[in-house]
Structures are given as C-alpha cells and as structure tokens.
Amino acid sequence: LQKSLSEIFGADKYSRARKEVLTYMFSRPMQMALYFCTGILADESLFHHYALNVPFYTHFTSPIRRYADIVVHRLLSASLGARSPITMEKEAIQKQADHCNDRKMASKRVQELSADLFFSVFVRVRP
C-alpha cells in the first residue's frame, strides 16, 4: 500500500499536500482508542491492545498535554506507591473518561470536517 501511495504522490508542487491528504484519508477508518476505568469493566479482554498484541495496555503522554494523561499519571503513581492513593470512586473516574472520550470525538469530527474542506478546495483549484 505504501509503495502504491508513494507513486501517486508524485513530485510536483502539490505532492506534499496530496501525501498528507491521502495518508489521512486512509488512516481515518481506524478504530479510535477510548478511555475507560478498569474498575468498571469486568471483561479483561477489553484491556487488550490489538496492534501490539499485549493483554494489558495503557497509553499516556506527557501530563502537560491532556487531562486524561494527568489522571493516568496520578493513578500509575498511586499504584506504584509514589504518591497517596486516589480518593475518587471508580464511577467518578469513568465519568471523567466518558467526558474525555466525548471531547476527543468532537475534536476528531472537527478535524475531519476541516480536512474535507481543505480537500474540496484543493480539488477545486487544481486544474
């Protein structure tokens, strides 16, 4: 697939834009990861990461980026004994996870609409 796409990108002044748009459009259908509280879910198979093929997986980045990452850092620190235990109930943590998922979904939708608009303008102005 990558070889085929590389041939389509070309080498003209639009090749970089074409590459970004097409790469985005091909990765768009991939399933988006969701935040959840492990204490709420009884089925541990839901903790599995398909692409990495590991049974238990958590993801986080720098805690300065997103609220969800701050929560994950705090929970991991507490579980390792590096800080005091979290006093939030698991239902409250799940409510925060749901809110983060809603915001992430809204952000993704705006990004998709923006890309669609860019692509439409790109196709319209191209001879």
Backbone as a printed PyTorch tensor [residue, N CA C, xyz], in Angstrom:
tensor([[[  0.8320,  -1.1920,   0.0000],
         [  0.0000,   0.0000,   0.0000],
         [  0.8750,   1.2530,   0.0000]],

        [[  1.9230,   1.2460,   0.8560],
         [  2.7980,   2.4170,   0.9300],
         [  3.4910,   2.6750,  -0.4070]],

        [[  3.9270,   1.6170,  -1.0880],
         [  4.5870,   1.7770,  -2.3860],
         [  3.6230,   2.3780,  -3.4110]],

        [[  2.3910,   1.8810,  -3.4220],
         [  1.3800,   2.4040,  -4.3450],
         [  1.1030,   3.8760,  -4.0620]],

        [[  0.9860,   4.2180,  -2.7660],
         [  0.7270,   5.6110,  -2.4050],
         [  1.8880,   6.5080,  -2.8090]],

        [[  3.1120,   6.0420,  -2.6170],
         [  4.2870,   6.8510,  -2.9700],
         [  4.2960,   7.2040,  -4.4480]],

        [[  3.8500,   6.2780,  -5.2760],
         [  3.7890,   6.5350,  -6.7180],
         [  2.7090,   7.5660,  -7.0480]],

        [[  1.6310,   7.5690,  -6.3050],
         [  0.5330,   8.5100,  -6.5440],
         [  0.9000,   9.9230,  -6.1010]],

        [[  1.7110,  10.0350,  -5.0570],
         [  2.0450,  11.3510,  -4.5090],
         [  2.7070,  12.2380,  -5.5470]],

        [[  3.5390,  11.6610,  -6.3950],
         [  4.1930,  12.4330,  -7.4410],
         [  5.2910,  13.3320,  -6.9060]],

        [[  5.7590,  14.2370,  -7.7640],
         [  6.8610,  15.1230,  -7.3950],
         [  6.5830,  16.5710,  -7.7860]],

        [[  5.3290,  16.9060,  -8.0250],
         [  5.0040,  18.2770,  -8.3940],
         [  4.7980,  19.1340,  -7.1450]],

        [[  4.3600,  20.3810,  -7.3430],
         [  4.2240,  21.2990,  -6.2100],
         [  3.0970,  20.9030,  -5.2530]],

        [[  2.2150,  20.0140,  -5.6720],
         [  1.1200,  19.5550,  -4.8130],
         [  1.4090,  18.2090,  -4.1400]],

        [[  2.5740,  17.6280,  -4.3870],
         [  2.8460,  16.2750,  -3.8970],
         [  2.7800,  16.1660,  -2.3730]],

        [[  3.3050,  17.1510,  -1.6670],
         [  3.2780,  17.0800,  -0.2000],
         [  1.8460,  17.1510,   0.3370]],

        [[  1.0650,  18.0630,  -0.2120],
         [ -0.3360,  18.1910,   0.2040],
         [ -1.1040,  16.9190,  -0.1430]],

        [[ -0.8530,  16.3850,  -1.3420],
         [ -1.5180,  15.1580,  -1.7690],
         [ -1.1750,  14.0130,  -0.8120]],

        [[  0.0910,  13.9320,  -0.4100],
         [  0.5300,  12.8780,   0.5090],
         [ -0.1890,  13.0030,   1.8570]],

        [[ -0.2410,  14.2070,   2.4000],
         [ -0.8900,  14.4150,   3.6970],
         [ -2.3730,  14.0780,   3.6450]],

        [[ -3.0500,  14.5290,   2.6120],
         [ -4.4870,  14.2920,   2.4940],
         [ -4.7740,  12.8070,   2.3260]],

        [[ -4.0830,  12.1490,   1.4110],
         [ -4.3470,  10.7340,   1.1600],
         [ -3.9670,   9.8610,   2.3510]],

        [[ -2.8590,  10.1600,   3.0130],
         [ -2.4650,   9.3970,   4.1980],
         [ -3.5160,   9.5420,   5.2830]],

        [[ -3.9980,  10.7500,   5.4690],
         [ -5.0420,  10.9930,   6.4630],
         [ -6.3180,  10.2280,   6.1070]],

        [[ -6.7020,  10.2690,   4.8400],
         [ -7.9430,   9.6140,   4.4300],
         [ -7.8570,   8.1000,   4.5970]],

        [[ -6.6720,   7.5140,   4.4050],
         [ -6.5210,   6.0700,   4.5710],
         [ -6.4750,   5.6580,   6.0410]],

        [[ -5.9860,   6.5320,   6.9110],
         [ -5.9160,   6.1860,   8.3310],
         [ -7.2020,   6.5390,   9.0720]],

        [[ -8.0600,   7.2870,   8.4700],
         [ -9.3020,   7.7550,   9.0920],
         [-10.2140,   6.6380,   9.6120]],

        [[-10.3810,   5.5390,   8.8560],
         [-11.3060,   4.4930,   9.3180],
         [-10.8110,   3.6860,  10.5230]],

        [[ -9.5620,   3.8560,  10.9240],
         [ -9.0420,   3.0790,  12.0430],
         [ -9.8330,   3.3730,  13.3210]],

        [[-10.0200,   2.3480,  14.1220],
         [-10.7830,   2.4980,  15.3540],
         [-10.0350,   3.3960,  16.3330]],

        [[-10.7640,   4.3310,  16.9220],
         [-10.1690,   5.2570,  17.8710],
         [-10.1400,   4.6240,  19.2640]],

        [[ -9.0430,   4.8360,  19.9570],
         [ -8.9240,   4.3320,  21.3210],
         [ -9.8550,   5.1140,  22.2430]],

        [[-10.3590,   4.4310,  23.2570],
         [-11.2500,   5.0620,  24.2150],
         [-10.6690,   4.9560,  25.6200]],

        [[-10.9180,   5.9760,  26.4120],
         [-10.5300,   5.9460,  27.8150],
         [-11.6110,   5.2240,  28.6050]],

        [[-11.1940,   4.4230,  29.5960],
         [-12.1570,   3.7800,  30.4790],
         [-11.4810,   3.4580,  31.8010]],

        [[-12.2960,   3.2980,  32.8140],
         [-11.8130,   2.9350,  34.1490],
         [-11.8330,   1.4140,  34.2450]],

        [[-10.6920,   0.8090,  34.4970],
         [-10.6230,  -0.6520,  34.5410],
         [-11.4910,  -1.2340,  35.6490]],

        [[-11.7430,  -0.4810,  36.6970],
         [-12.5800,  -0.9710,  37.7880],
         [-14.0390,  -1.1030,  37.4120]],

        [[-14.4430,  -0.5080,  36.3110],
         [-15.8330,  -0.5640,  35.8460],
         [-16.0620,  -1.7820,  34.9530]],

        [[-15.0630,  -2.1490,  34.1770],
         [-15.2120,  -3.2340,  33.2050],
         [-14.8120,  -4.5790,  33.8030]],

        [[-15.6810,  -5.5500,  33.6990],
         [-15.3960,  -6.8810,  34.2370],
         [-14.6210,  -7.7320,  33.2310]],

        [[-14.7610,  -7.4360,  31.9580],
         [-14.1380,  -8.2320,  30.9020],
         [-12.7250,  -7.7310,  30.6300]],

        [[-11.7170,  -8.4510,  31.1430],
         [-10.3290,  -8.0140,  30.9830],
         [ -9.8340,  -8.1170,  29.5450]],

        [[-10.5580,  -8.8170,  28.6810],
         [-10.1340,  -8.8840,  27.2780],
         [-10.2400,  -7.5160,  26.6170]],

        [[-11.0380,  -6.6100,  27.2120],
         [-11.1620,  -5.2520,  26.6710],
         [ -9.9040,  -4.4150,  26.9260]],

        [[ -8.9980,  -4.8970,  27.7720],
         [ -7.7500,  -4.1800,  28.0640],
         [ -6.6810,  -4.5090,  27.0230]],

        [[ -6.9720,  -5.4470,  26.1370],
         [ -6.0200,  -5.9290,  25.1370],
         [ -5.7580,  -4.8670,  24.0840]],

        [[ -4.4990,  -4.7670,  23.6430],
         [ -4.1490,  -3.8700,  22.5410],
         [ -3.9570,  -4.7270,  21.3010]],

        [[ -4.8300,  -4.5270,  20.3180],
         [ -4.8330,  -5.3760,  19.1260],
         [ -3.5110,  -5.3100,  18.3570]],

        [[ -3.0740,  -4.1120,  18.0050],
         [ -1.8840,  -3.9620,  17.1580],
         [ -0.6120,  -4.4320,  17.8590]],

        [[ -0.4890,  -4.1670,  19.1440],
         [  0.6980,  -4.5770,  19.8910],
         [  0.6070,  -6.0120,  20.4030]],

        [[ -0.6030,  -6.5620,  20.3830],
         [ -0.8700,  -7.9130,  20.8590],
         [ -0.3660,  -8.1250,  22.2930]],

        [[ -0.7580,  -7.2200,  23.1710],
         [ -0.4450,  -7.3510,  24.5920],
         [ -1.7650,  -7.3950,  25.3620]],

        [[ -1.8340,  -8.2070,  26.4260],
         [ -3.0990,  -8.3870,  27.1310],
         [ -3.5480,  -7.1760,  27.9530]],

        [[ -2.5990,  -6.4300,  28.5040],
         [ -2.9380,  -5.2530,  29.2960],
         [ -2.1660,  -4.0610,  28.7330]],

        [[ -2.8610,  -2.9750,  28.5230],
         [ -2.2310,  -1.8240,  27.8930],
         [ -2.8410,  -0.5500,  28.4420]],

        [[ -1.9880,   0.4300,  28.6800],
         [ -2.4580,   1.7710,  28.9760],
         [ -1.6140,   2.7210,  28.1560]],

        [[ -2.1940,   3.8240,  27.8160],
         [ -1.4910,   4.7990,  26.9790],
         [ -1.5650,   6.1620,  27.6360]],

        [[ -0.4550,   6.8540,  27.6210],
         [ -0.4510,   8.2260,  28.1000],
         [  0.7600,   8.9280,  27.5150]],

        [[  0.6740,  10.2370,  27.4840],
         [  1.7900,  11.0490,  27.0330],
         [  2.1620,  11.9780,  28.1740]],

        [[  2.8780,  12.9990,  27.8690],
         [  3.2770,  13.9630,  28.8890],
         [  2.0360,  14.5030,  29.5930]],

        [[  2.0670,  14.5870,  30.9240],
         [  0.8640,  15.0540,  31.6320],
         [  0.5720,  16.5420,  31.4490]],

        [[  1.3740,  17.2490,  30.6760],
         [  1.0760,  18.6550,  30.4210],
         [  0.1460,  18.8220,  29.2150]],

        [[ -0.1180,  17.7240,  28.5160],
         [ -0.9000,  17.8190,  27.2880],
         [ -2.3980,  17.7130,  27.4810]],

        [[ -2.8440,  16.6420,  28.1290],
         [ -4.2770,  16.3840,  28.2210],
         [ -4.6520,  15.9790,  29.6340]],

        [[ -5.8860,  16.2960,  29.9910],
         [ -6.3760,  15.9410,  31.3190],
         [ -6.3250,  14.4290,  31.5300]],

        [[ -6.7140,  13.6620,  30.5270],
         [ -6.6990,  12.2000,  30.6620],
         [ -5.3060,  11.6920,  31.0130]],

        [[ -4.2780,  12.3030,  30.4500],
         [ -2.9040,  11.8910,  30.7570],
         [ -2.5350,  12.2190,  32.2000]],

        [[ -3.0390,  13.3320,  32.6990],
         [ -2.7940,  13.6900,  34.1030],
         [ -3.4170,  12.6350,  35.0130]],

        [[ -4.6380,  12.2440,  34.7140],
         [ -5.3200,  11.2270,  35.5190],
         [ -4.5390,   9.9150,  35.4920]],

        [[ -4.1120,   9.4850,  34.3010],
         [ -3.3570,   8.2410,  34.1830],
         [ -2.0570,   8.3230,  34.9820]],

        [[ -1.3480,   9.4330,  34.8710],
         [ -0.1060,   9.6020,  35.6430],
         [ -0.3680,   9.4950,  37.1360]],

        [[ -1.4160,  10.1450,  37.6010],
         [ -1.7390,  10.1080,  39.0360],
         [ -2.1030,   8.6980,  39.4830]],

        [[ -2.8770,   8.0010,  38.6830],
         [ -3.2660,   6.6390,  39.0340],
         [ -2.0590,   5.6950,  39.0350]],

        [[ -1.2040,   5.8280,  38.0320],
         [  0.0000,   4.9890,  37.9920],
         [  0.9270,   5.3040,  39.1630]],

        [[  1.1040,   6.5700,  39.4780],
         [  1.9450,   6.9620,  40.6160],
         [  1.3980,   6.3860,  41.9120]],

        [[  0.0930,   6.4600,  42.0850],
         [ -0.5240,   5.9170,  43.3000],
         [ -0.3710,   4.4010,  43.3650]],

        [[ -0.5450,   3.7250,  42.2160],
         [ -0.4320,   2.2600,  42.2150],
         [  0.9990,   1.7980,  42.4750]],

        [[  1.9740,   2.6290,  42.1500],
         [  3.3850,   2.2960,  42.4060],
         [  3.8550,   2.7740,  43.7790]],

        [[  2.9580,   3.4350,  44.5120],
         [  3.2910,   3.9110,  45.8550],
         [  4.0890,   5.1970,  45.8750]],

        [[  4.1720,   5.8840,  44.7510],
         [  4.9470,   7.1240,  44.6730],
         [  4.1460,   8.3350,  45.1480]],

        [[  2.8690,   8.1570,  45.3570],
         [  2.0110,   9.2280,  45.8630],
         [  0.8640,   8.5900,  46.6350]],

        [[  0.1090,   9.4150,  47.3150],
         [ -1.0090,   8.8780,  48.0950],
         [ -2.0860,   8.3390,  47.1590]],

        [[ -2.8690,   7.3750,  47.6450],
         [ -3.9130,   6.7810,  46.7980],
         [ -4.9280,   7.8260,  46.3220]],

        [[ -5.5180,   7.5630,  45.1790],
         [ -6.5450,   8.4270,  44.6080],
         [ -7.8400,   8.2130,  45.4010]],

        [[ -8.4940,   9.2900,  45.7440],
         [ -9.7170,   9.1850,  46.5420],
         [-10.9850,   9.1620,  45.7000]],

        [[-10.8650,   9.2910,  44.4060],
         [-12.0470,   9.2680,  43.5310],
         [-12.6170,   7.8580,  43.4490]],

        [[-13.9230,   7.7780,  43.4280],
         [-14.5940,   6.4950,  43.2120],
         [-14.4420,   6.1080,  41.7430]],

        [[-14.4980,   4.8050,  41.4710],
         [-14.3210,   4.3490,  40.0920],
         [-15.3990,   4.9020,  39.1570]],

        [[-16.5980,   5.1230,  39.6790],
         [-17.6640,   5.6990,  38.8510],
         [-17.3210,   7.1300,  38.4360]],

        [[-16.6960,   7.8830,  39.3430],
         [-16.2900,   9.2560,  39.0330],
         [-15.1650,   9.2620,  38.0050]],

        [[-14.2630,   8.3020,  38.1250],
         [-13.1730,   8.1890,  37.1450],
         [-13.7540,   7.8490,  35.7760]],

        [[-14.7310,   6.9360,  35.7470],
         [-15.3620,   6.5790,  34.4780],
         [-16.0990,   7.7660,  33.8800]],

        [[-16.7320,   8.5720,  34.7240],
         [-17.4260,   9.7650,  34.2340],
         [-16.4260,  10.7230,  33.5780]],

        [[-15.2540,  10.8790,  34.1760],
         [-14.2000,  11.7150,  33.5790],
         [-13.7210,  11.1120,  32.2610]],

        [[-13.5770,   9.7850,  32.2280],
         [-13.1540,   9.1040,  30.9960],
         [-14.1810,   9.3230,  29.8840]],

        [[-15.4570,   9.2060,  30.2360],
         [-16.5160,   9.4410,  29.2410],
         [-16.4580,  10.8670,  28.6970]],

        [[-16.2370,  11.8210,  29.5900],
         [-16.1350,  13.2230,  29.1570],
         [-14.9360,  13.4040,  28.2160]],

        [[-13.8020,  12.8180,  28.5750],
         [-12.6090,  12.9150,  27.7080],
         [-12.8820,  12.2710,  26.3470]],

        [[-13.5720,  11.1330,  26.3320],
         [-13.9280,  10.4790,  25.0660],
         [-14.8360,  11.3590,  24.2180]],

        [[-15.8190,  11.9970,  24.8610],
         [-16.7240,  12.8950,  24.1350],
         [-15.9610,  14.0550,  23.5050]],

        [[-15.0650,  14.6730,  24.2520],
         [-14.2820,  15.8080,  23.7490],
         [-13.3440,  15.3480,  22.6340]],

        [[-12.7490,  14.1750,  22.8000],
         [-11.8390,  13.6500,  21.7770],
         [-12.5950,  13.3610,  20.4820]],

        [[-13.8120,  12.8140,  20.6230],
         [-14.6350,  12.5160,  19.4560],
         [-15.0400,  13.8060,  18.7340]],

        [[-15.4090,  14.8360,  19.5050],
         [-15.7830,  16.1230,  18.9080],
         [-14.5930,  16.7370,  18.1910]],

        [[-13.4250,  16.6520,  18.7960],
         [-12.2110,  17.1880,  18.1830],
         [-11.8900,  16.4510,  16.8900]],

        [[-12.0310,  15.1410,  16.9040],
         [-11.7640,  14.3460,  15.6990],
         [-12.7390,  14.7340,  14.5870]],

        [[-13.9900,  14.9590,  14.9470],
         [-15.0020,  15.3320,  13.9430],
         [-14.6650,  16.6780,  13.3030]],

        [[-14.2500,  17.6430,  14.1170],
         [-13.8620,  18.9510,  13.5810],
         [-12.6510,  18.7970,  12.6690]],

        [[-11.6930,  17.9650,  13.0730],
         [-10.5080,  17.7280,  12.2470],
         [-10.9090,  17.1140,  10.9030]],

        [[-11.8240,  16.1510,  10.9320],
         [-12.2780,  15.5170,   9.6960],
         [-12.9760,  16.5200,   8.7790]],

        [[-13.8360,  17.3560,   9.3560],
         [-14.5360,  18.3640,   8.5510],
         [-13.5590,  19.3700,   7.9580]],

        [[-12.5400,  19.7270,   8.7310],
         [-11.5230,  20.6430,   8.2420],
         [-10.7530,  20.0240,   7.0740]],

        [[-10.4080,  18.7460,   7.2180],
         [ -9.6960,  18.0560,   6.1350],
         [-10.5770,  17.9450,   4.8960]],

        [[-11.8580,  17.6790,   5.0940],
         [-12.7780,  17.6120,   3.9530],
         [-12.8490,  18.9560,   3.2330]],

        [[-12.9080,  20.0340,   4.0030],
         [-12.9470,  21.3740,   3.4160],
         [-11.6620,  21.6470,   2.6340]],

        [[-10.5050,  21.3360,   3.2500],
         [ -9.2280,  21.5370,   2.5650],
         [ -9.1860,  20.7350,   1.2690]],

        [[ -9.6090,  19.4710,   1.3380],
         [ -9.5710,  18.6180,   0.1570],
         [-10.4850,  19.1680,  -0.9390]],

        [[-11.6620,  19.6440,  -0.5510],
         [-12.5840,  20.2190,  -1.5330],
         [-11.9790,  21.4450,  -2.2140]],

        [[-11.3570,  22.3130,  -1.4440],
         [-10.7040,  23.4880,  -2.0160],
         [ -9.5410,  23.0690,  -2.9050]],

        [[ -8.7810,  22.0890,  -2.4390],
         [ -7.6330,  21.5810,  -3.2090],
         [ -8.0730,  21.0470,  -4.5620]],

        [[ -9.1350,  20.2570,  -4.5690],
         [ -9.6310,  19.6830,  -5.8280],
         [-10.2110,  20.7830,  -6.7240]],

        [[-10.8620,  21.7450,  -6.1340],
         [-11.4990,  22.8080,  -6.9210],
         [-10.4790,  23.7060,  -7.6280]],

        [[ -9.3710,  24.0440,  -6.9500],
         [ -8.4050,  24.9570,  -7.5460],
         [ -7.3810,  24.2550,  -8.4320]],

        [[ -7.3450,  22.9640,  -8.3580],
         [ -6.3840,  22.2190,  -9.1840],
         [ -6.9230,  22.0770, -10.5950]],

        [[ -6.0940,  22.3860, -11.5880],
         [ -6.5710,  22.2940, -12.9880],
         [ -6.8580,  20.8780, -13.4110]]])
